[in-house]
PDB file of C-alpha atoms in Angstrom:
ATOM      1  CA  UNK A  27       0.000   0.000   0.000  1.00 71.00           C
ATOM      2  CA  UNK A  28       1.471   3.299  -0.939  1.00 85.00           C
ATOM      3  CA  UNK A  29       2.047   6.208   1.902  1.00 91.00           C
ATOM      4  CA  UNK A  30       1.299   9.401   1.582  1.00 96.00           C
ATOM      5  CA  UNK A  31       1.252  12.380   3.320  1.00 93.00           C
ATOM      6  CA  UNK A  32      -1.135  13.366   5.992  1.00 95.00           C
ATOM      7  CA  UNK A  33      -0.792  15.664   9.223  1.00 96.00           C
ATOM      8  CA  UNK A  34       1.442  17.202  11.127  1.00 98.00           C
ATOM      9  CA  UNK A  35       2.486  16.802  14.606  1.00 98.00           C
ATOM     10  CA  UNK A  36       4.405  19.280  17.048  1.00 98.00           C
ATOM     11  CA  UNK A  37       6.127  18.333  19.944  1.00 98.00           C
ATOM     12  CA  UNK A  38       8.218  20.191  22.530  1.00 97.00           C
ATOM     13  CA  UNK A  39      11.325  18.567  24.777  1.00 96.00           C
ATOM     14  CA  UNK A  40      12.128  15.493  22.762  1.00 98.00           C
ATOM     15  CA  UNK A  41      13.776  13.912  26.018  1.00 96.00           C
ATOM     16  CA  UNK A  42      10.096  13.631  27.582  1.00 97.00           C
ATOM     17  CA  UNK A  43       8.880  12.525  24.229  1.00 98.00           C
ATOM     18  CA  UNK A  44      11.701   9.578  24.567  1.00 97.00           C
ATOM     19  CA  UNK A  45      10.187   8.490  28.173  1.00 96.00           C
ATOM     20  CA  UNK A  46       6.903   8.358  27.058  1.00 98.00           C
ATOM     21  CA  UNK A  47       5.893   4.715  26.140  1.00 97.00           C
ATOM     22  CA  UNK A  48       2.715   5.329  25.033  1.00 98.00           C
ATOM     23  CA  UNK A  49       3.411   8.257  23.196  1.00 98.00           C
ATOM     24  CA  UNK A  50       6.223   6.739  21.356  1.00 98.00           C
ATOM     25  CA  UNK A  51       3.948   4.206  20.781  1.00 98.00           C
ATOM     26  CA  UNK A  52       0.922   6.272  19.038  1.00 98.00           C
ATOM     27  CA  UNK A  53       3.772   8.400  17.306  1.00 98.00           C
ATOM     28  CA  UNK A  54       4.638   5.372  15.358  1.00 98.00           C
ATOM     29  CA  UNK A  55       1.832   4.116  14.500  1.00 98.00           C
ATOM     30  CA  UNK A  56       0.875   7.804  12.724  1.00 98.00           C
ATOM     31  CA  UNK A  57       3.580   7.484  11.412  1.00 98.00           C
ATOM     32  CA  UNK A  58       3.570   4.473   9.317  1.00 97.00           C
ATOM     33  CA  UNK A  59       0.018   5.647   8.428  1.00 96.00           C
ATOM     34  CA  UNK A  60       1.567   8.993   6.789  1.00 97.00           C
ATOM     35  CA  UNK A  61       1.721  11.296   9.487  1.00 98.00           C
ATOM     36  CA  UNK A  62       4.533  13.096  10.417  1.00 98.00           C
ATOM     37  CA  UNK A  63       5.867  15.249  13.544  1.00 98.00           C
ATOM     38  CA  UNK A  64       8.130  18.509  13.803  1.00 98.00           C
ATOM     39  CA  UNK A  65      10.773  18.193  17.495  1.00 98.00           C
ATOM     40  CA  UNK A  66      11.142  21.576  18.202  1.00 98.00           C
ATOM     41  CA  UNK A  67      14.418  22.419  19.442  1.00 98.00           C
ATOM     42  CA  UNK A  68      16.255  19.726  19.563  1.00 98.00           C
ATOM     43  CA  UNK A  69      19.737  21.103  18.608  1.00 98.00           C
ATOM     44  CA  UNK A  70      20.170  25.529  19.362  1.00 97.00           C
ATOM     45  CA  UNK A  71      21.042  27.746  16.574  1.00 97.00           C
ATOM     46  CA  UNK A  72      23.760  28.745  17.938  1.00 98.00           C
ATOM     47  CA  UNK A  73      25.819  25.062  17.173  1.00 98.00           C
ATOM     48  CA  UNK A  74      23.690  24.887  14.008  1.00 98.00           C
ATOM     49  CA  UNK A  75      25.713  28.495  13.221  1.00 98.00           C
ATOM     50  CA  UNK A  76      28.957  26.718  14.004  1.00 98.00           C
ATOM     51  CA  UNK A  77      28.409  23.625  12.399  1.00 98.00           C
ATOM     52  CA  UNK A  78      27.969  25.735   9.151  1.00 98.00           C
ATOM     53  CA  UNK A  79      30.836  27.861   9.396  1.00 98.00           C
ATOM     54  CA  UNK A  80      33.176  24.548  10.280  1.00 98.00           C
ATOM     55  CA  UNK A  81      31.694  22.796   7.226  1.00 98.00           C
ATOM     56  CA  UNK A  82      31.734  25.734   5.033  1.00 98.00           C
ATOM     57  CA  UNK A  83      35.838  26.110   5.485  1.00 97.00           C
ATOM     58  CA  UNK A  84      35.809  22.395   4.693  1.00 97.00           C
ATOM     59  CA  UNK A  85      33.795  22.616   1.338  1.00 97.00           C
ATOM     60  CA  UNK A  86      36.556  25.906   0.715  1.00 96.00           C
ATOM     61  CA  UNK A  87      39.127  24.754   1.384  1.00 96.00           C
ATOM     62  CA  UNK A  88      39.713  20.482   0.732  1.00 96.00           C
ATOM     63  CA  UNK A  89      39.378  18.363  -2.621  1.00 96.00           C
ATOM     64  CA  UNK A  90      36.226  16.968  -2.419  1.00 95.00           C
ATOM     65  CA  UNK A  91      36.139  13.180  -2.437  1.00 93.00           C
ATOM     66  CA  UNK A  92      33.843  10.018  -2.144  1.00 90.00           C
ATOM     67  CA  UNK A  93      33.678   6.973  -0.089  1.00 90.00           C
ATOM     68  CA  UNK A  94      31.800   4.256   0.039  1.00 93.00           C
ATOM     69  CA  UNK A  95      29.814   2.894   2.926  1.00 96.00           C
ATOM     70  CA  UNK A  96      32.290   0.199   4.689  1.00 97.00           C
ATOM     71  CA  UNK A  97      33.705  -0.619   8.365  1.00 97.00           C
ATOM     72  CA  UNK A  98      36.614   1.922   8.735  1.00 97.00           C
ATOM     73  CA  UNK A  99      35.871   4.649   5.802  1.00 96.00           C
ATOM     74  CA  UNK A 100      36.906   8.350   6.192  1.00 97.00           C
ATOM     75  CA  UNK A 101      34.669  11.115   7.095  1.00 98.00           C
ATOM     76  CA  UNK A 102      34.369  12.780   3.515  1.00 97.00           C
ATOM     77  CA  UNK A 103      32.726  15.556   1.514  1.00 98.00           C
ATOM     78  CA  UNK A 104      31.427  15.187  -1.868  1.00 96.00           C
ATOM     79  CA  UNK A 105      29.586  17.650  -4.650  1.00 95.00           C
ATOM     80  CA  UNK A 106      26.658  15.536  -6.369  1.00 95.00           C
ATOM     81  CA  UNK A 107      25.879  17.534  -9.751  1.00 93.00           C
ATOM     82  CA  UNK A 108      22.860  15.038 -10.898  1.00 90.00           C
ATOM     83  CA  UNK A 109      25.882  12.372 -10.499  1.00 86.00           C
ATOM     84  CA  UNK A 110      24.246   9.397 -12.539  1.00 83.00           C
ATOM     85  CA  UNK A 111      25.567   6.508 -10.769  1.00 82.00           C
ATOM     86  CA  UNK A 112      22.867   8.163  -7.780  1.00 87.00           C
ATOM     87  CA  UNK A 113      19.963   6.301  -7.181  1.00 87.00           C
ATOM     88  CA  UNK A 114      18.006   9.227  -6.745  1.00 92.00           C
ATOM     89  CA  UNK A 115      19.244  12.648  -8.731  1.00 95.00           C
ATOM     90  CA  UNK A 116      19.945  15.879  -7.058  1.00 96.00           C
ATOM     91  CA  UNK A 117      22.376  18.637  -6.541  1.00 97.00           C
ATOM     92  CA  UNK A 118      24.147  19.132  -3.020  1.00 97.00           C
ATOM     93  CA  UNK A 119      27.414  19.386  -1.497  1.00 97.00           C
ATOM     94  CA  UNK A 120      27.316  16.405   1.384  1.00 98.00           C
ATOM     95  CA  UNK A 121      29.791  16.315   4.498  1.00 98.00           C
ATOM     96  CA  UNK A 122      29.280  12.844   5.659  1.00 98.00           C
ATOM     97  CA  UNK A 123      30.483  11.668   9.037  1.00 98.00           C
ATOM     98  CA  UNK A 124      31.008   8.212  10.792  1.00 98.00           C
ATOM     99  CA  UNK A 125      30.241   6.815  14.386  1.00 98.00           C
ATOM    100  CA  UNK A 126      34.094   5.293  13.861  1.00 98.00           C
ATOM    101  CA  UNK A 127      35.648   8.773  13.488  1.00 98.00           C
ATOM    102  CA  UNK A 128      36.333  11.471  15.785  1.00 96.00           C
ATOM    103  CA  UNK A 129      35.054  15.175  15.108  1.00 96.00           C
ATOM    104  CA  UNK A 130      35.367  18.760  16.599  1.00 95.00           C
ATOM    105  CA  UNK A 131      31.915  18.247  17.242  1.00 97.00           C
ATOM    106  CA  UNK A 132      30.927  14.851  18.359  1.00 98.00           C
ATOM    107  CA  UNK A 133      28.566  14.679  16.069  1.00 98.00           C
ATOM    108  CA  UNK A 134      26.921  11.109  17.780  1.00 98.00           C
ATOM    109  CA  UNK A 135      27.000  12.465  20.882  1.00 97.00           C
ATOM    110  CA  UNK A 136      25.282  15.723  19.661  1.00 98.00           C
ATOM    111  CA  UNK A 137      22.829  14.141  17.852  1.00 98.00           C
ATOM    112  CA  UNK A 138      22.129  10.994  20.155  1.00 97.00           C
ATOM    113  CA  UNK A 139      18.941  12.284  21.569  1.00 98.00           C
ATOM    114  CA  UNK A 140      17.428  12.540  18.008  1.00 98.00           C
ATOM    115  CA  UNK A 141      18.936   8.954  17.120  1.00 98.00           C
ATOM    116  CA  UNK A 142      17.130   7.446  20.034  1.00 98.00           C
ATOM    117  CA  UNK A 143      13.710   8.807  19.118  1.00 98.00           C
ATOM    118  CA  UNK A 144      14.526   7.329  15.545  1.00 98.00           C
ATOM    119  CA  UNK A 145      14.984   4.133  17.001  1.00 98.00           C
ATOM    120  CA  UNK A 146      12.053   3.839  19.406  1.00 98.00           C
ATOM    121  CA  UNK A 147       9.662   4.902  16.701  1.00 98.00           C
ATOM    122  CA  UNK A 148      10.939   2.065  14.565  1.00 97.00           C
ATOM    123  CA  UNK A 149      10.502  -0.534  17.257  1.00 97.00           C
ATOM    124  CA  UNK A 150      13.920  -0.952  18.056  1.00 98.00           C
ATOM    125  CA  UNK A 151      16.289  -0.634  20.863  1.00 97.00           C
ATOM    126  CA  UNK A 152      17.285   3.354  21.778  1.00 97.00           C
ATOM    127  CA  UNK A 153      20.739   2.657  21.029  1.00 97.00           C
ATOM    128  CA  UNK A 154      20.591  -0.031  17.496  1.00 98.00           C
ATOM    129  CA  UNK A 155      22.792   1.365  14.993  1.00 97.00           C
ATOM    130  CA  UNK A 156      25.150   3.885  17.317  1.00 96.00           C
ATOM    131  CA  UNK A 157      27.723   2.055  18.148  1.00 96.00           C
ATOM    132  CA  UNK A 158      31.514   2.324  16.754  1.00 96.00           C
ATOM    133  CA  UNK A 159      31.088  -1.120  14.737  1.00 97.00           C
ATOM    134  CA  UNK A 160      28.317  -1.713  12.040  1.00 97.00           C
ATOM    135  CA  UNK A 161      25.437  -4.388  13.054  1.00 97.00           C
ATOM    136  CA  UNK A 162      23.522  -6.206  11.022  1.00 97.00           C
ATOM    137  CA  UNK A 163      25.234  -4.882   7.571  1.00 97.00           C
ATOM    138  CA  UNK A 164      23.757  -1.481   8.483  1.00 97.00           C
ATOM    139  CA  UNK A 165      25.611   1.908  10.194  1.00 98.00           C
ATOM    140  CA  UNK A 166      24.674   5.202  11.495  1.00 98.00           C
ATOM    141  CA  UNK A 167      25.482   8.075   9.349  1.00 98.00           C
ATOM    142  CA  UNK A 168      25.555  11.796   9.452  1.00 98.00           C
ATOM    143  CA  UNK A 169      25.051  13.482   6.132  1.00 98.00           C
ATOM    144  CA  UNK A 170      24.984  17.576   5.894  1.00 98.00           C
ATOM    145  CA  UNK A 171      23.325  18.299   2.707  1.00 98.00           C
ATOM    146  CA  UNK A 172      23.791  22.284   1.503  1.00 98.00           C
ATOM    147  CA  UNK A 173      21.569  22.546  -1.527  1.00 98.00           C
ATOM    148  CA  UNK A 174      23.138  25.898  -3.425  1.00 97.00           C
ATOM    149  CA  UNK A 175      20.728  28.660  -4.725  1.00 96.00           C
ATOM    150  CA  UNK A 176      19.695  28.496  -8.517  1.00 94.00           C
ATOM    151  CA  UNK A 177      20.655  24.780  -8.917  1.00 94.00           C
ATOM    152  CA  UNK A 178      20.184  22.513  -5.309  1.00 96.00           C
ATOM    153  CA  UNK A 179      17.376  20.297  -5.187  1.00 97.00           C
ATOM    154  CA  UNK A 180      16.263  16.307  -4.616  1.00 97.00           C
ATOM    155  CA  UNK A 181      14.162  14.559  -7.082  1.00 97.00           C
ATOM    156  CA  UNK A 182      11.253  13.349  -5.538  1.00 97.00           C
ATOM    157  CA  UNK A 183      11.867   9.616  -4.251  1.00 97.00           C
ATOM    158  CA  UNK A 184      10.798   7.108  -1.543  1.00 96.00           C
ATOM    159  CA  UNK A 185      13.381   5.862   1.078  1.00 95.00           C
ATOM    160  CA  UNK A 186      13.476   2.236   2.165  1.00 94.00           C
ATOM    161  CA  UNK A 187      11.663   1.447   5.365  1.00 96.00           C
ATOM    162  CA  UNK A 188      12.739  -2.193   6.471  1.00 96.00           C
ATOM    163  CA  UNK A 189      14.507  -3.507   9.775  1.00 96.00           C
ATOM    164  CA  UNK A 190      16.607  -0.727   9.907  1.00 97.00           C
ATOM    165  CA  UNK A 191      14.296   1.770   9.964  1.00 96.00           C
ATOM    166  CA  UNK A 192      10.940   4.066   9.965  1.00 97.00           C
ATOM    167  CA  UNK A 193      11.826   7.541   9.270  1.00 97.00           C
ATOM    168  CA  UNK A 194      14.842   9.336   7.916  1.00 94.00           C
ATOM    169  CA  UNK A 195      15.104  12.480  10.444  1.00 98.00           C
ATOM    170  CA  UNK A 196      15.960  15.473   9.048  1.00 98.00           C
ATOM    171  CA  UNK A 197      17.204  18.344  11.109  1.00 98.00           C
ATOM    172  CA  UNK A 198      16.504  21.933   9.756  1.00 98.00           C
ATOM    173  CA  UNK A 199      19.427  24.296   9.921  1.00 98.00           C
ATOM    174  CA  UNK A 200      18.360  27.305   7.408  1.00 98.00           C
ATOM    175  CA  UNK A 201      15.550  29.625   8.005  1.00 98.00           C
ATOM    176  CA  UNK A 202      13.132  30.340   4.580  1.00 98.00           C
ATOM    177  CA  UNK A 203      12.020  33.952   4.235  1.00 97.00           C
ATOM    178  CA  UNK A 204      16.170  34.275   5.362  1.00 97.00           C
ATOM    179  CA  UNK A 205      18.568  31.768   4.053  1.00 97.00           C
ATOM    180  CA  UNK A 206      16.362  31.082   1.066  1.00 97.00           C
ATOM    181  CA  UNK A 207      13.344  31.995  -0.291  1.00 97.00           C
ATOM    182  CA  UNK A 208      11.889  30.101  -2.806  1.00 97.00           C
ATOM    183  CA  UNK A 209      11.529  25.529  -2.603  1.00 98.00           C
ATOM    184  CA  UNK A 210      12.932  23.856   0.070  1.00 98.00           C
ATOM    185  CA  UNK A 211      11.576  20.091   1.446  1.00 98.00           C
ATOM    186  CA  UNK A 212       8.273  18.662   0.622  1.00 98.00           C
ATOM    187  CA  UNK A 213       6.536  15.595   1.347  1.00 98.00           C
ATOM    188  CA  UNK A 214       3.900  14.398  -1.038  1.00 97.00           C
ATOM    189  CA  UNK A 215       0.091  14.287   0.039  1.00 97.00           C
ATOM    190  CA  UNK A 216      -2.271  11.899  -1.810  1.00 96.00           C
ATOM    191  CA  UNK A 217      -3.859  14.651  -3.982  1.00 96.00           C
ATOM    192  CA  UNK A 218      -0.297  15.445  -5.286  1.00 95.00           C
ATOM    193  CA  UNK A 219      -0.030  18.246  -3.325  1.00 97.00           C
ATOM    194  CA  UNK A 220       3.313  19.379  -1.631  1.00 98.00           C
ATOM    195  CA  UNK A 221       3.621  20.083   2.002  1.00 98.00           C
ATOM    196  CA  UNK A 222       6.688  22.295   2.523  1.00 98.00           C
ATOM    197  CA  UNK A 223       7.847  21.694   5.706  1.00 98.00           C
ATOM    198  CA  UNK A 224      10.713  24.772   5.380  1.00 98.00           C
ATOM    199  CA  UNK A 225       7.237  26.969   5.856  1.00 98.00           C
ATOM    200  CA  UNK A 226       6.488  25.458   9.300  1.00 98.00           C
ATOM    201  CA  UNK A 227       9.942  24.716  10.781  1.00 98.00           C
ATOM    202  CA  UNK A 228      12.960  26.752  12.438  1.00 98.00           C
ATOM    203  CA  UNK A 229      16.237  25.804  12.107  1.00 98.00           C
ATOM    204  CA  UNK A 230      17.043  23.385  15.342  1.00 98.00           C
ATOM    205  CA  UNK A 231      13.457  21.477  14.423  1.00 98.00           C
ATOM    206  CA  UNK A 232      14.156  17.681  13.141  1.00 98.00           C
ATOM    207  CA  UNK A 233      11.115  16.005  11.396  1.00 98.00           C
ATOM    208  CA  UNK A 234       9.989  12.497  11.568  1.00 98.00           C
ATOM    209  CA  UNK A 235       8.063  11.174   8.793  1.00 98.00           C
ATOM    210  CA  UNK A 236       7.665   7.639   6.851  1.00 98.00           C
ATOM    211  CA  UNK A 237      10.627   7.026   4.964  1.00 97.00           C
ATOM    212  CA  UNK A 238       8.419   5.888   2.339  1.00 97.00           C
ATOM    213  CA  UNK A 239       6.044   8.958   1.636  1.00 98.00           C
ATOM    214  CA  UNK A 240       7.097  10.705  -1.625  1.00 97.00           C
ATOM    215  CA  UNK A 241       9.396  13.634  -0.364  1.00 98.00           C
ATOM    216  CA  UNK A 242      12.079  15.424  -1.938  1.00 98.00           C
ATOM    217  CA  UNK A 243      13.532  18.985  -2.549  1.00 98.00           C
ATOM    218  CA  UNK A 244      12.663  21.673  -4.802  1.00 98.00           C
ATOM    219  CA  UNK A 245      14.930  24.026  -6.440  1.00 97.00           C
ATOM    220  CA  UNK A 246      16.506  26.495  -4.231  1.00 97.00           C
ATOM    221  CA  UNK A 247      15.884  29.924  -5.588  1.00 97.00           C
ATOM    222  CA  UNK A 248      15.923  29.050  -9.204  1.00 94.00           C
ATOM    223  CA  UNK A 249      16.407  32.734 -10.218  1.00 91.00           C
ATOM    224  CA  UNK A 250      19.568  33.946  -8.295  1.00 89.00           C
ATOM    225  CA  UNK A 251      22.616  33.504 -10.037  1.00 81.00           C
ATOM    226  CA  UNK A 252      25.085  30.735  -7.737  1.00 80.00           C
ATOM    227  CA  UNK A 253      28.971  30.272  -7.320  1.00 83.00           C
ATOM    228  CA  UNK A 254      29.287  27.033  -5.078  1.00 85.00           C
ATOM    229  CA  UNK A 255      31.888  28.760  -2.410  1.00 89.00           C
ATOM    230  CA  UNK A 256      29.555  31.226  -1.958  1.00 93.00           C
ATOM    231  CA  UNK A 257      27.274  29.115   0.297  1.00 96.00           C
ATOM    232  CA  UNK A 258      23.900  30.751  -0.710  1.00 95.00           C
ATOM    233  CA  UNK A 259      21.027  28.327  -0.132  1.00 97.00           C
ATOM    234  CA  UNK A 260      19.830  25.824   2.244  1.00 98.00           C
ATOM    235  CA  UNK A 261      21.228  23.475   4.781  1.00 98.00           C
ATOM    236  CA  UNK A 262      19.843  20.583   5.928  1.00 98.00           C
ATOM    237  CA  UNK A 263      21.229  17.372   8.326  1.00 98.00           C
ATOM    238  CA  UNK A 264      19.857  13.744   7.871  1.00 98.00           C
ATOM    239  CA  UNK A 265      19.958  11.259  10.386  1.00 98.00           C
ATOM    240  CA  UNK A 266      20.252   8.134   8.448  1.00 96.00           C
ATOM    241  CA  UNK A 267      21.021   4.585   9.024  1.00 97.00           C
ATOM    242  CA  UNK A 268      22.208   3.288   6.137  1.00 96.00           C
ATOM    243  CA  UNK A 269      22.770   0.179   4.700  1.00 96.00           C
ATOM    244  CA  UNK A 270      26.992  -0.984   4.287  1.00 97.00           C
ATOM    245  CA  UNK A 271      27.343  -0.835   0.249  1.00 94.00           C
ATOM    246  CA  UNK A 272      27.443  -4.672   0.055  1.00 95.00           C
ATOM    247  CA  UNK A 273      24.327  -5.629   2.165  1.00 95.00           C
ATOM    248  CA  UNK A 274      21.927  -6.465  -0.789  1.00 94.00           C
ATOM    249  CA  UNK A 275      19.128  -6.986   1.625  1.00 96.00           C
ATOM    250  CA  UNK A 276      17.705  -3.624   1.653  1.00 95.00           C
ATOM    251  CA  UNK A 277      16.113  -2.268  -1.041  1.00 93.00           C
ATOM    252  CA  UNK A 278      17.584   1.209  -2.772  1.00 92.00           C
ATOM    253  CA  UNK A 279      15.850   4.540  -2.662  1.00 93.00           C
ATOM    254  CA  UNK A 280      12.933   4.415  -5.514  1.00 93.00           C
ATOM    255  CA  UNK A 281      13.315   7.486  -7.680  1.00 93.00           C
ATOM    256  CA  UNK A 282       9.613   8.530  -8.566  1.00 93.00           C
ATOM    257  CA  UNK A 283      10.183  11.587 -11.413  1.00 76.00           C
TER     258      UNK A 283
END
């Protein structure tokens, strides 16, 4: 049965949210019925603000590489320009980090709150996924996506939902009417109609929806005029488990356009 879009949930404190059985419990279940629900908060602007400036002098100022998902890779940044060995097109620049690797940041630590909830909601132990060693062919991974003005966007796709998990959260870390103006992240209702969930969120939010509801990114600004080390356009964070690049049991992303 396909999933679609439906309504939208805010919560305050995600640590209560995370002690709340019951809760959890409903949460989930609206969830896999298309539902989907805005954490306000969870991370302050402030970080966000440093978090962009650290990655920004990384984009700047390093060659700009790829590695694939195994035990042991390197934290690495990569520009995808429609790349077509990508299972679903788009045009970012990614910063992707590793629960093996140390950071400025500590990035799982930061983020561990948000990784929990992910977890609970898909019926699985708080901590599955966040150790230092991959389990069960899958890993925790941190991907900053910056999606530049005039080009950056996401086809519209679905995301597998299977033992490894529900929802793909996404952390917002621009501001529309600010950063950016025009697209931005969408999830797809039945009707066809876009939900834009840049026009109800503030950067610290993270969203939780099914991983399988059409969803994707529109052009950022099409009209302005981009140079990528400019850094004009939207940021975003995804807090993914992903599957290691040989586990074949785990279906890929399904573009849909």
């Amino acid at each position: 049965m396909e999933k679609f879009a439906k309504k939208i949930h805010f919560l305050n404190n995600i640590s209560d949210v995370i002690s709340d059985k019951e809760l959890i419990k409903e949460m989930s279940e609206n969830i896999r019925r298309g539902d989907a629900y805005v954490l306000k908060k969870v991370i302050d602007t402030n970080t966000i603000n440093d978090i962009i400036e650290y990655l920004e002098n990384i984009g700047r100022n390093s060659i700009p590489n790829y590695q694939k998902i195994e035990y042991g890779c390197s934290n690495f940044h990569r520009i995808n320009k429609r790349d077509e060995r990508s299972h679903v097109k788009g045009c970012f620049h990614q910063f992707v980090f590793f629960p093996w690797n140390q950071d400025f940041f500590d990035f799982f630590e930061l983020t561990k709150t948000a990784y929990k909830l992910k977890n609970l909601l898909s019926g699985l132990p708080e901590n599955k996924f966040l150790g230092k060693k991959p389990e069960d062919g899958c890993t925790s991974r941190i991907a900053f996506q910056f999606y530049p003005s005039s080009q950056g966007g996401l086809n519209k796709h679905r995301d597998p939902v299977d033992y490894h998990q529900l929802s793909v959260p996404i952390l917002i870390m621009s501001k529309k009417g600010k950063d950016f103006h025009e697209g931005g992240l969408f999830i797809e209702k039945a009707s066809k109609e876009k939900i834009y969930l840049d026009d109800i969120t503030e950067p610290g939010d993270v969203i939780y929806f099914n991983a399988e509801v059409p969803h994707g990114v529109d052009i950022i600004d099409p009209q302005k005029i981009y140079k990528w080390t400019d850094f004009n356009g939207r940021w975003m964070l995804l807090l993914a488990i992903n599957k290691l690049f040989d586990n074949e049991s785990i279906a890929d992303a399904q573009e849909l356009e």
